[in-house]
mmCIF file of C-alpha atoms in Angstrom:
data_model
loop_
_atom_site.group_PDB
_atom_site.id
_atom_site.type_symbol
_atom_site.label_atom_id
_atom_site.label_comp_id
_atom_site.label_asym_id
_atom_site.label_seq_id
_atom_site.Cartn_x
_atom_site.Cartn_y
_atom_site.Cartn_z
ATOM 1 C CA ILE J 104 4.979 -24.186 28.284
ATOM 2 C CA MET J 105 5.970 -20.851 26.654
ATOM 3 C CA ARG J 106 9.712 -19.259 27.453
ATOM 4 C CA LYS J 107 10.468 -16.148 28.027
ATOM 5 C CA ILE J 108 13.452 -15.332 25.103
ATOM 6 C CA GLN J 109 16.332 -12.588 26.237
ATOM 7 C CA ILE J 110 15.951 -10.068 24.411
ATOM 8 C CA HIS J 111 19.262 -7.795 23.502
ATOM 9 C CA TRP J 112 18.542 -4.149 23.306
ATOM 10 C CA ASN J 113 20.757 -1.970 21.364
ATOM 11 C CA GLU J 114 19.684 2.157 21.096
ATOM 12 C CA ASN J 115 16.679 3.153 18.817
ATOM 13 C CA LYS J 116 17.943 4.310 15.408
ATOM 14 C CA GLU J 117 15.983 6.761 12.858
ATOM 15 C CA VAL J 118 14.662 4.890 9.601
ATOM 16 C CA SER J 119 13.271 6.868 7.356
ATOM 17 C CA GLY J 120 12.270 10.045 9.128
ATOM 18 C CA HIS J 121 10.681 7.242 11.850
ATOM 19 C CA GLU J 122 12.245 5.814 15.579
ATOM 20 C CA THR J 123 12.176 2.642 15.578
ATOM 21 C CA ALA J 124 13.618 -0.204 18.268
ATOM 22 C CA ASN J 125 16.596 -2.157 17.500
ATOM 23 C CA PHE J 126 17.050 -5.260 19.882
ATOM 24 C CA ARG J 127 17.664 -8.860 18.935
ATOM 25 C CA VAL J 128 17.631 -12.707 19.934
ATOM 26 C CA GLN J 129 20.409 -15.658 20.159
ATOM 27 C CA ASN J 130 20.852 -17.666 17.802
ATOM 28 C CA GLU J 131 19.256 -20.414 20.068
ATOM 29 C CA TRP J 132 15.853 -19.558 18.510
ATOM 30 C CA LYS J 133 15.458 -21.066 15.370
ATOM 31 C CA LYS J 134 12.057 -22.466 15.755
ATOM 32 C CA ALA J 135 8.751 -22.354 15.081
ATOM 33 C CA GLY J 136 5.399 -21.689 17.760
ATOM 34 C CA VAL J 137 3.133 -18.820 18.866
ATOM 35 C CA TYR J 138 4.916 -16.258 20.146
ATOM 36 C CA VAL J 139 3.616 -13.301 22.725
ATOM 37 C CA ILE J 140 4.687 -9.611 23.114
ATOM 38 C CA VAL J 141 4.099 -8.690 26.887
ATOM 39 C CA VAL J 142 3.806 -5.047 28.121
ATOM 40 C CA ASP J 143 3.840 -4.559 31.496
ATOM 41 C CA GLY J 144 2.649 -8.018 32.156
ATOM 42 C CA GLY J 145 -0.204 -7.563 30.016
ATOM 43 C CA ILE J 146 -0.624 -9.994 26.388
ATOM 44 C CA GLU J 147 -0.295 -7.025 23.956
ATOM 45 C CA TYR J 148 0.069 -9.066 20.438
ATOM 46 C CA VAL J 149 -0.051 -12.765 19.953
ATOM 47 C CA GLY J 150 1.355 -14.334 16.716
ATOM 48 C CA GLN J 151 2.831 -17.878 15.236
ATOM 49 C CA THR J 152 6.413 -18.322 13.200
ATOM 50 C CA MET J 153 8.725 -20.858 11.366
ATOM 51 C CA ASN J 154 11.424 -19.418 12.859
ATOM 52 C CA ILE J 155 10.932 -17.028 16.315
ATOM 53 C CA GLN J 156 15.086 -16.221 14.772
ATOM 54 C CA ARG J 157 14.287 -14.418 11.771
ATOM 55 C CA ARG J 158 10.954 -13.316 12.908
ATOM 56 C CA ILE J 159 12.487 -11.558 15.996
ATOM 57 C CA ASN J 160 15.830 -10.314 14.030
ATOM 58 C CA ASP J 161 14.606 -9.681 10.682
ATOM 59 C CA GLY J 162 11.234 -8.553 11.334
ATOM 60 C CA TYR J 163 10.203 -6.337 14.442
ATOM 61 C CA GLY J 164 13.396 -5.420 15.927
ATOM 62 C CA ASN J 165 15.195 -4.727 12.632
ATOM 63 C CA ILE J 166 13.081 -2.257 10.483
ATOM 64 C CA CYS J 167 14.787 -1.807 6.808
ATOM 65 C CA PRO J 168 13.834 1.631 5.381
ATOM 66 C CA ALA J 169 11.619 -0.914 2.602
ATOM 67 C CA ASN J 170 9.230 -1.768 5.581
ATOM 68 C CA PHE J 171 8.150 1.778 5.266
ATOM 69 C CA GLY J 172 7.042 1.399 1.206
ATOM 70 C CA ILE J 173 4.041 0.604 -0.205
ATOM 71 C CA ASN J 174 4.489 -3.359 -0.295
ATOM 72 C CA GLY J 175 6.560 -2.771 2.872
ATOM 73 C CA ARG J 176 5.576 -4.729 6.134
ATOM 74 C CA ARG J 177 3.545 -3.030 7.968
ATOM 75 C CA THR J 178 3.046 -4.974 10.985
ATOM 76 C CA ASN J 179 6.306 -5.231 11.898
ATOM 77 C CA VAL J 180 6.879 -0.348 11.433
ATOM 78 C CA ALA J 181 3.350 -1.100 13.784
ATOM 79 C CA VAL J 182 4.602 -3.467 16.340
ATOM 80 C CA ASN J 183 7.593 -1.843 16.394
ATOM 81 C CA ALA J 184 6.050 1.272 17.204
ATOM 82 C CA LYS J 185 4.079 0.252 20.211
ATOM 83 C CA ILE J 186 7.578 -1.308 21.500
ATOM 84 C CA VAL J 187 9.176 2.083 21.150
ATOM 85 C CA GLU J 188 6.155 3.610 22.405
ATOM 86 C CA ALA J 189 5.947 1.638 25.101
ATOM 87 C CA ARG J 190 9.472 1.623 26.099
ATOM 88 C CA SER J 191 9.839 5.244 26.198
ATOM 89 C CA ASN J 192 7.014 4.878 28.880
ATOM 90 C CA GLY J 193 9.259 3.255 30.968
ATOM 91 C CA LYS J 194 6.900 -0.209 30.465
ATOM 92 C CA GLN J 195 8.478 -3.933 30.376
ATOM 93 C CA VAL J 196 8.765 -4.836 27.024
ATOM 94 C CA GLU J 197 8.668 -8.850 26.833
ATOM 95 C CA ILE J 198 8.373 -11.921 24.116
ATOM 96 C CA PHE J 199 7.700 -15.113 25.393
ATOM 97 C CA PHE J 200 7.491 -18.601 22.569
ATOM 98 C CA GLY J 201 6.376 -21.673 23.004
ATOM 99 C CA GLU J 202 7.381 -24.437 20.311
ATOM 100 C CA ILE J 203 3.646 -25.603 19.412
ATOM 101 C CA GLU J 204 3.543 -27.821 15.913
ATOM 102 C CA ASN J 205 -0.337 -26.401 15.568
ATOM 103 C CA ARG J 206 1.149 -22.681 15.915
ATOM 104 C CA GLU J 207 -1.626 -21.100 13.024
ATOM 105 C CA GLU J 208 -5.137 -22.374 15.377
ATOM 106 C CA ILE J 209 -3.449 -22.131 18.671
ATOM 107 C CA GLU J 210 -2.918 -18.310 17.038
ATOM 108 C CA LYS J 211 -6.358 -18.005 16.248
ATOM 109 C CA ILE J 212 -7.478 -19.182 19.505
ATOM 110 C CA MET J 213 -5.493 -17.244 21.405
ATOM 111 C CA ILE J 214 -6.369 -14.301 19.286
ATOM 112 C CA ASN J 215 -9.971 -15.001 19.743
ATOM 113 C CA GLN J 216 -9.676 -15.104 23.384
ATOM 114 C CA ILE J 217 -7.309 -12.673 24.894
ATOM 115 C CA HIS J 218 -8.178 -9.866 22.050
ATOM 116 C CA PRO J 219 -5.139 -8.342 22.118
ATOM 117 C CA ALA J 220 -4.765 -4.482 21.335
ATOM 118 C CA TRP J 221 -1.967 -4.679 19.153
ATOM 119 C CA ASN J 222 -3.233 -7.250 16.992
ATOM 120 C CA LYS J 223 -5.868 -4.694 15.641
ATOM 121 C CA ILE J 224 -3.212 -2.765 14.387
#
């Protein structure tokens, strides 16, 4: 069962010349499992993590200058840019999370069945 995560949106910020979305989730989300990013009701990204709070707060929701470097987190930057684009177009962005033990296997199954657009960036 996937539950919607409450997102706390902050003002977008400029990082290394790029507009980035700045957002966080509450401390209660220190769990492993599978998550989906949904835009206007459609699943755009599927991922898995050991700690959803860290994945959101230190990954997608807080882009730092090092993310744009040669060894940067390109997926974080790309997904964050898609979130900025969606929100600037007035679309609703939501994140859902399910605490799942075999998260890597479930992530692969979901990606193969759903073919989320942002998993291809």
